[in-house]
Amino acid sequence: MVEVRSVANAQNEWVALLLGTPGTGLDDPALQGLFGTPDLLAAIAPLDCIVLLDDAAVLTPPVLNVLPANRVLLAVRADALATDGTARRLAELQMAGYRVLIDGALPEGVAAPIALRTVARDGRTALPRAGALPTLFGPHLAYNVGDMDAYRACENAGFSWFSGDYALEGSVAEGDDGTSRRRMLTMLALLARDADSRELEAQLKADPALSYHLLKLVNSAAFSVGTQITSFGQAISRLGRRQLQRWLQLLLYARQHPDSPPNLMLPVAALRGAALEALCKRDGGDRDEQDLAFMAGVFSLLDRLFQMPMAEIVQDLNLPEHVEAALLRREGQLGQRLRLAEAGRPDPETLEAAGVDGPDWWQSQLHAYHWAIQVARNV
C-alpha cells in the first residue's frame, strides 16, 4: 500500500499528489508497479506526482522509463547526498528535465550542487529561517503541515506547496452570527430526507452564495449539459434530483467570500464520497446504497466545517442508522471504510475489517482522485 496525499499551493488549489511515506521511500518494484501502467497519471491529470525516495539508487533505467519528467518530481532524502556519486546523479537528472527536491536538512559537511536548490521539508521539523529559500528554485514543498499555525510558519519560511491536515481546519466566518450555519443545517436536513424541490429552492433563494456556486458548477465545462442554466428549476430538470443533491452536498463546503481562496475541504469531501461510493458499487450496492455511501464520505467533514460536534449536526438529519453509526463512531462496514478514506496509507488490518483488498482500494482511490480533481477545478 502506498500513502497518497494531496499537495496544494498558496491559493488552495491542488497541484500534485505526494506518493510514499517519509523514511520508507518507494523502491524499484513499487515505482514500476505504480507507473508501469498509464492508470495513475491518467487518473490524476493534469496534476503532477511527487515521489518520496530514500536514495537515487532506485532510479534505474527501467524505472526512469516509466517516470515521465514532465509529470513526476523526485523528492530524495538529503542524507543520500552523503553517498558518493549521488549529488552528481541527481544533478544529471535535473539537467535531463526532472525536477529534484532535496528532502530534509543536508548532512553536516555535505553541500548540494548549485542546481539542486529546491527543497522538501517535514513541517513538524525545524524549518529554514524566513527568506532562506531561494524563490527562483521553487516550488518548495512542506508536508505534514498539521494546522494553520504550522502553515503560516512554512509560508513565512518560503514554502509555496503544502500538504497536511491544515487543509481540514475549519473556521467560522468573521461576523457570522450563526444564521448562515443554521441555514446550511436546514439544507442538510432537507437533502437527507429527499425533500420536495420547492423546499430546496426556497432555501437556495435565501442563500445567494450557494446559489451562485451551484449555477457556476452546472454551467462549467466539465459538467455542462449543453444549455445555459440560469435557475434552480432548470438545474433540477436538466441534472435530475440525484445529481443535484450530490452537488448540493459538496457545495456546502464551497461557501466562502468572493475574494477568498477555495475551501480545501471540498475536494477532500469529494474524494471520500467518491471512494466510498466506488467500493459500494463494487460490492453490488444499488443506487440508493451508493448514494448513502457517498453522503457518508461527504458529511464526514461537517464537524470540521461547522466547528461543532458531529452529534449535534446529525441529530436532526434523520439519517439511516448505519450512516449515523459510521459518522459518529466509525462503526459498521461503512464506518470501517470511512476509516480507510481518512487514512493516507491504510494498514492490512483496517483493509480486512472493511472487507476491501489492496487492488480494489487502489482502484477506488484512482477513481476518487480523478473525480475530486475535476470537481475542485470547476467549483
Coordinates of C-alpha atoms in Angstrom, one line a residue:
M1 CA 0.0 0.0 0.0
V2 CA 1.3 3.4 -1.0
E3 CA 0.5 6.5 1.0
V4 CA -1.1 9.2 -1.1
R5 CA -1.6 12.8 0.0
S6 CA -2.7 15.9 -1.9
V7 CA -0.5 18.9 -2.3
A8 CA -1.9 22.4 -2.6
N9 CA -0.4 25.8 -3.5
A10 CA -0.9 29.0 -1.5
Q11 CA -4.1 29.7 -3.5
N12 CA -5.7 26.5 -2.1
E13 CA -5.5 24.7 -5.4
W14 CA -4.4 21.1 -5.7
V15 CA -1.2 21.0 -7.8
A16 CA 0.2 17.5 -7.1
L17 CA -0.1 14.2 -5.2
L18 CA 2.6 13.1 -2.8
L19 CA 3.4 9.4 -3.0
G20 CA 5.2 7.5 -0.3
T21 CA 5.9 7.7 3.4
P22 CA 8.8 9.7 4.8
G23 CA 11.6 7.4 5.9
T24 CA 10.3 4.5 3.8
G25 CA 10.7 5.8 0.3
L26 CA 9.4 4.0 -2.7
D27 CA 11.7 1.2 -4.1
D28 CA 12.2 -0.1 -7.7
P29 CA 9.3 -2.6 -7.7
A30 CA 6.9 -0.2 -6.2
L31 CA 7.8 2.5 -8.7
Q32 CA 7.4 0.2 -11.6
G33 CA 4.2 -1.1 -10.3
L34 CA 2.8 2.4 -9.8
F35 CA 3.9 3.9 -13.0
G36 CA 4.2 0.9 -15.3
T37 CA 0.6 1.4 -16.5
P38 CA -1.0 4.7 -17.6
D39 CA -3.7 4.4 -14.9
L40 CA -2.2 6.6 -12.2
L41 CA -1.0 9.6 -14.3
A42 CA -4.1 9.4 -16.5
A43 CA -6.4 9.5 -13.4
I44 CA -4.8 12.5 -11.8
A45 CA -4.2 14.6 -14.9
P46 CA -3.3 17.4 -15.0
L47 CA -1.7 17.1 -11.5
D48 CA 1.9 16.0 -11.1
C49 CA 3.3 13.3 -8.8
I50 CA 5.9 13.9 -6.2
V51 CA 7.6 10.6 -5.2
L52 CA 9.5 10.2 -1.9
L53 CA 12.8 8.4 -2.4
D54 CA 15.4 7.3 0.1
D55 CA 18.2 7.5 -2.4
A56 CA 19.0 7.8 -6.1
A57 CA 19.9 4.1 -6.5
V58 CA 16.3 3.1 -7.2
L59 CA 16.3 5.4 -10.3
T60 CA 17.4 2.7 -12.7
P61 CA 16.9 3.0 -16.4
P62 CA 13.8 0.7 -16.3
V63 CA 12.3 3.0 -13.5
L64 CA 13.1 6.2 -15.4
N65 CA 11.4 4.8 -18.5
V66 CA 8.1 4.8 -16.6
L67 CA 8.6 8.2 -14.9
P68 CA 7.9 11.0 -17.4
A69 CA 9.9 14.0 -16.4
N70 CA 7.1 16.4 -17.2
R71 CA 4.7 14.8 -14.7
V72 CA 7.0 13.4 -11.9
L73 CA 9.0 15.2 -9.3
L74 CA 11.7 13.4 -7.3
A75 CA 12.0 14.1 -3.6
V76 CA 15.2 12.5 -2.4
R77 CA 16.2 12.3 1.2
A78 CA 19.1 14.8 1.9
D79 CA 21.0 12.0 3.7
A80 CA 21.5 10.3 0.4
L81 CA 23.9 13.1 -0.7
A82 CA 26.5 11.8 1.7
T83 CA 26.8 8.8 -0.7
D84 CA 29.5 9.1 -3.3
G85 CA 28.1 9.9 -6.7
T86 CA 24.5 10.8 -5.6
A87 CA 24.8 14.5 -5.9
R88 CA 26.2 14.2 -9.4
R89 CA 23.5 11.7 -10.4
L90 CA 20.7 14.0 -9.2
A91 CA 22.2 17.0 -10.9
E92 CA 22.3 15.0 -14.1
L93 CA 18.6 14.1 -13.7
Q94 CA 17.8 17.7 -13.1
M95 CA 19.6 18.6 -16.4
A96 CA 17.7 15.9 -18.1
G97 CA 14.4 17.6 -17.2
Y98 CA 13.4 16.0 -13.9
R99 CA 12.5 18.3 -11.0
V100 CA 14.5 17.2 -8.0
L101 CA 13.7 18.2 -4.4
I102 CA 16.2 17.6 -1.5
D103 CA 14.1 16.3 1.3
G104 CA 15.3 17.4 4.7
A105 CA 18.4 19.2 6.1
L106 CA 21.7 18.4 4.5
P107 CA 24.1 16.2 6.5
E108 CA 26.9 18.1 8.2
G109 CA 29.7 18.8 5.9
V110 CA 27.7 18.0 2.8
A111 CA 26.8 20.6 0.2
A112 CA 24.3 20.2 -2.6
P113 CA 25.2 21.1 -6.2
I114 CA 24.1 24.6 -7.1
A115 CA 21.5 23.2 -9.4
L116 CA 19.8 21.3 -6.6
R117 CA 18.2 24.2 -4.7
T118 CA 14.6 23.1 -4.4
V119 CA 13.7 21.5 -1.1
A120 CA 11.1 19.5 0.7
R121 CA 10.7 19.5 4.5
D122 CA 8.6 17.7 7.1
G123 CA 6.6 20.6 8.6
R124 CA 7.0 19.1 12.1
T125 CA 10.8 19.6 12.0
A126 CA 12.9 22.7 12.3
L127 CA 12.2 25.0 9.3
P128 CA 14.7 27.2 7.4
R129 CA 14.8 30.8 8.6
A130 CA 12.4 33.3 7.0
G131 CA 13.5 34.1 3.4
A132 CA 16.2 31.5 3.4
L133 CA 14.7 29.5 0.5
P134 CA 15.6 30.8 -3.0
T135 CA 12.3 31.6 -4.8
L136 CA 13.8 31.1 -8.2
F137 CA 14.4 27.4 -7.4
G138 CA 10.9 26.6 -6.1
P139 CA 8.3 25.5 -5.7
H140 CA 9.5 24.3 -2.3
L141 CA 7.3 21.7 -0.5
A142 CA 6.3 21.4 3.1
Y143 CA 4.5 18.2 4.1
N144 CA 2.9 17.0 7.4
V145 CA 1.7 20.6 7.9
G146 CA -0.6 19.9 10.9
D147 CA -2.5 23.2 11.4
M148 CA -2.8 26.8 10.2
D149 CA -0.1 27.9 12.6
A150 CA 2.3 25.5 11.0
Y151 CA 1.1 26.5 7.6
R152 CA 1.9 30.2 8.3
A153 CA 5.3 29.3 9.6
C154 CA 6.0 27.2 6.5
E155 CA 4.8 30.0 4.2
N156 CA 6.9 32.5 6.1
A157 CA 10.0 30.3 5.6
G158 CA 9.4 30.4 1.8
F159 CA 7.5 27.2 1.0
S160 CA 4.8 27.5 -1.6
W161 CA 3.4 23.9 -1.8
F162 CA 1.8 22.4 1.2
S163 CA 0.4 19.0 2.3
G164 CA -1.1 18.1 5.6
D165 CA -4.1 18.3 8.0
Y166 CA -4.1 22.1 7.9
A167 CA -6.4 21.7 4.9
L168 CA -9.1 20.2 7.2
E169 CA -9.1 23.1 9.7
G170 CA -12.5 24.7 9.6
S171 CA -13.3 28.2 10.8
V172 CA -16.3 30.3 11.5
A173 CA -16.5 33.3 9.1
E174 CA -15.9 36.7 10.7
G175 CA -19.2 38.4 11.5
D176 CA -21.2 35.2 11.3
D177 CA -23.9 35.3 13.9
G178 CA -25.0 31.7 13.3
T179 CA -27.7 32.5 10.7
S180 CA -25.6 31.1 7.8
R181 CA -24.8 27.9 9.7
R182 CA -28.5 27.3 10.7
R183 CA -29.5 27.7 7.1
M184 CA -26.9 25.2 6.0
L185 CA -28.0 22.7 8.6
T186 CA -31.6 23.2 7.3
M187 CA -30.4 22.4 3.8
L188 CA -28.7 19.3 5.1
A189 CA -31.9 18.1 6.7
L190 CA -33.8 18.7 3.5
L191 CA -31.3 16.8 1.4
A192 CA -31.2 13.9 3.9
R193 CA -35.0 13.4 3.7
D194 CA -35.3 13.8 0.0
A195 CA -37.3 17.0 0.4
D196 CA -39.6 18.5 -2.2
S197 CA -37.8 20.6 -4.9
R198 CA -39.7 23.7 -3.8
E199 CA -38.4 23.5 -0.3
L200 CA -34.8 23.2 -1.6
E201 CA -35.4 26.1 -3.9
A202 CA -36.7 28.3 -1.1
Q203 CA -33.5 27.6 0.9
L204 CA -31.3 28.4 -2.1
K205 CA -33.1 31.7 -2.7
A206 CA -32.2 32.7 0.9
D207 CA -28.6 31.9 0.2
P208 CA -27.2 33.8 -2.8
A209 CA -23.7 32.5 -2.4
L210 CA -24.7 28.8 -2.5
S211 CA -27.0 29.5 -5.5
Y212 CA -24.1 31.2 -7.3
H213 CA -21.8 28.2 -6.7
L214 CA -24.4 25.8 -7.9
L215 CA -25.1 27.6 -11.1
K216 CA -21.4 28.1 -11.7
L217 CA -20.8 24.3 -11.3
V218 CA -23.7 23.1 -13.5
N219 CA -22.6 25.6 -16.3
S220 CA -18.9 24.6 -16.1
A221 CA -17.1 23.0 -19.0
A222 CA -16.8 19.7 -17.2
F223 CA -20.4 19.3 -16.2
S224 CA -22.3 21.4 -18.7
V225 CA -25.4 19.8 -20.3
G226 CA -25.1 22.0 -23.4
T227 CA -27.6 24.7 -22.5
Q228 CA -27.1 27.7 -20.2
I229 CA -28.8 27.0 -16.9
T230 CA -30.0 30.2 -15.2
S231 CA -32.3 28.9 -12.4
F232 CA -32.6 26.3 -9.8
G233 CA -35.7 24.9 -11.6
Q234 CA -33.7 24.4 -14.7
A235 CA -30.9 22.7 -12.8
I236 CA -33.4 20.2 -11.4
S237 CA -34.9 19.4 -14.8
R238 CA -31.5 19.2 -16.6
L239 CA -29.5 17.3 -13.9
G240 CA -32.1 15.3 -12.1
R241 CA -32.6 15.3 -8.4
R242 CA -30.0 12.6 -7.7
Q243 CA -27.1 14.5 -9.3
L244 CA -28.4 17.8 -8.0
Q245 CA -28.5 16.6 -4.4
R246 CA -24.9 15.3 -4.8
W247 CA -23.7 18.7 -5.9
L248 CA -25.5 20.5 -3.1
Q249 CA -23.9 18.2 -0.6
L250 CA -20.5 19.1 -1.9
L251 CA -21.3 22.8 -2.3
L252 CA -21.8 23.1 1.4
Y253 CA -18.0 23.3 1.5
A254 CA -17.8 25.9 -1.2
R255 CA -19.2 28.7 0.9
Q256 CA -16.6 31.4 1.1
H257 CA -16.3 35.1 0.5
P258 CA -16.0 36.0 -3.2
D259 CA -12.4 37.2 -2.7
S260 CA -11.3 34.3 -0.5
P261 CA -9.4 31.2 -1.8
P262 CA -11.2 27.9 -2.4
N263 CA -12.0 25.7 0.6
L264 CA -9.6 22.8 0.6
M265 CA -12.1 20.6 2.4
L266 CA -14.3 20.5 -0.7
P267 CA -12.0 18.2 -2.8
V268 CA -11.3 16.1 0.3
A269 CA -15.0 15.6 0.9
A270 CA -15.5 14.8 -2.8
L271 CA -12.6 12.3 -2.6
R272 CA -14.0 10.5 0.4
G273 CA -17.5 10.4 -1.1
A274 CA -16.4 9.0 -4.4
A275 CA -14.1 6.4 -2.8
L276 CA -16.9 5.0 -0.6
E277 CA -19.4 5.1 -3.5
A278 CA -16.9 3.1 -5.7
L279 CA -16.5 0.4 -3.1
C280 CA -20.2 0.2 -2.6
K281 CA -20.7 -0.2 -6.3
R282 CA -18.0 -2.9 -6.4
D283 CA -20.0 -4.8 -3.8
G284 CA -23.1 -4.7 -6.0
G285 CA -24.9 -2.0 -3.9
D286 CA -27.9 -0.4 -5.6
R287 CA -28.1 3.3 -6.4
D288 CA -29.7 4.2 -3.1
E289 CA -26.9 2.4 -1.2
Q290 CA -24.3 4.1 -3.3
D291 CA -25.8 7.5 -2.6
L292 CA -25.7 6.8 1.1
A293 CA -22.1 5.7 0.9
F294 CA -21.3 8.9 -1.0
M295 CA -23.2 11.0 1.6
A296 CA -21.3 9.4 4.5
G297 CA -18.0 10.3 2.9
V298 CA -19.0 13.9 2.1
F299 CA -20.6 14.5 5.5
S300 CA -17.6 13.1 7.4
L301 CA -16.0 16.6 7.4
L302 CA -19.0 18.6 8.6
D303 CA -17.9 18.8 12.2
R304 CA -14.7 20.5 11.0
L305 CA -16.6 22.7 8.6
F306 CA -19.1 23.9 11.2
Q307 CA -16.7 23.7 14.2
M308 CA -19.2 21.8 16.2
P309 CA -19.7 18.2 17.4
M310 CA -20.9 15.7 14.8
A311 CA -23.6 14.5 17.2
E312 CA -25.2 18.0 17.1
I313 CA -25.1 18.0 13.3
V314 CA -26.7 14.6 12.7
Q315 CA -29.3 14.8 15.4
D316 CA -31.9 16.5 13.1
L317 CA -30.9 14.8 9.8
N318 CA -32.8 11.5 10.3
L319 CA -30.1 9.6 8.6
P320 CA -30.2 5.8 8.3
E321 CA -28.9 4.1 11.4
H322 CA -25.8 2.6 9.7
V323 CA -24.9 6.0 8.2
E324 CA -25.2 7.7 11.6
A325 CA -23.1 5.0 13.3
A326 CA -20.4 5.5 10.6
L327 CA -20.3 9.2 11.1
L328 CA -20.4 9.3 14.9
R329 CA -18.4 6.2 15.9
R330 CA -16.9 4.8 12.6
E331 CA -18.9 1.6 13.3
G332 CA -20.1 -1.0 10.8
Q333 CA -18.7 -1.7 7.4
L334 CA -19.4 1.9 6.2
G335 CA -17.6 3.2 9.3
Q336 CA -14.6 1.0 8.6
R337 CA -14.5 2.2 5.1
L338 CA -14.7 5.7 6.3
R339 CA -11.6 5.0 8.3
L340 CA -9.9 3.8 5.1
A341 CA -10.8 7.1 3.4
E342 CA -9.3 9.1 6.2
A343 CA -6.0 7.1 6.2
G344 CA -3.3 8.1 3.9
R345 CA -1.9 4.6 4.0
P346 CA -4.4 2.0 5.4
D347 CA -2.8 -1.0 7.1
P348 CA -3.8 -4.6 6.2
E349 CA -5.9 -4.9 9.3
T350 CA -8.0 -1.9 8.5
L351 CA -8.5 -3.1 4.9
E352 CA -9.6 -6.6 6.2
A353 CA -12.0 -5.1 8.7
A354 CA -13.6 -3.0 5.9
G355 CA -13.9 -6.0 3.5
V356 CA -11.6 -4.5 0.9
D357 CA -8.4 -5.8 -0.7
G358 CA -5.4 -3.7 -1.8
P359 CA -6.1 -3.7 -5.5
D360 CA -9.7 -2.7 -5.1
W361 CA -8.8 0.1 -2.7
W362 CA -6.2 1.4 -5.1
Q363 CA -8.7 1.4 -8.0
S364 CA -11.3 3.2 -5.8
Q365 CA -8.6 5.8 -4.9
L366 CA -7.8 6.4 -8.6
H367 CA -11.4 6.9 -9.4
A368 CA -12.0 9.2 -6.4
Y369 CA -9.0 11.4 -7.1
H370 CA -9.9 11.7 -10.8
W371 CA -13.4 12.8 -9.8
A372 CA -12.3 15.1 -6.9
I373 CA -9.8 16.9 -9.2
Q374 CA -12.5 17.6 -11.7
V375 CA -14.8 18.9 -9.0
A376 CA -12.1 21.1 -7.5
R377 CA -11.3 22.7 -10.8
N378 CA -14.9 23.6 -11.6
V379 CA -16.2 25.0 -8.2

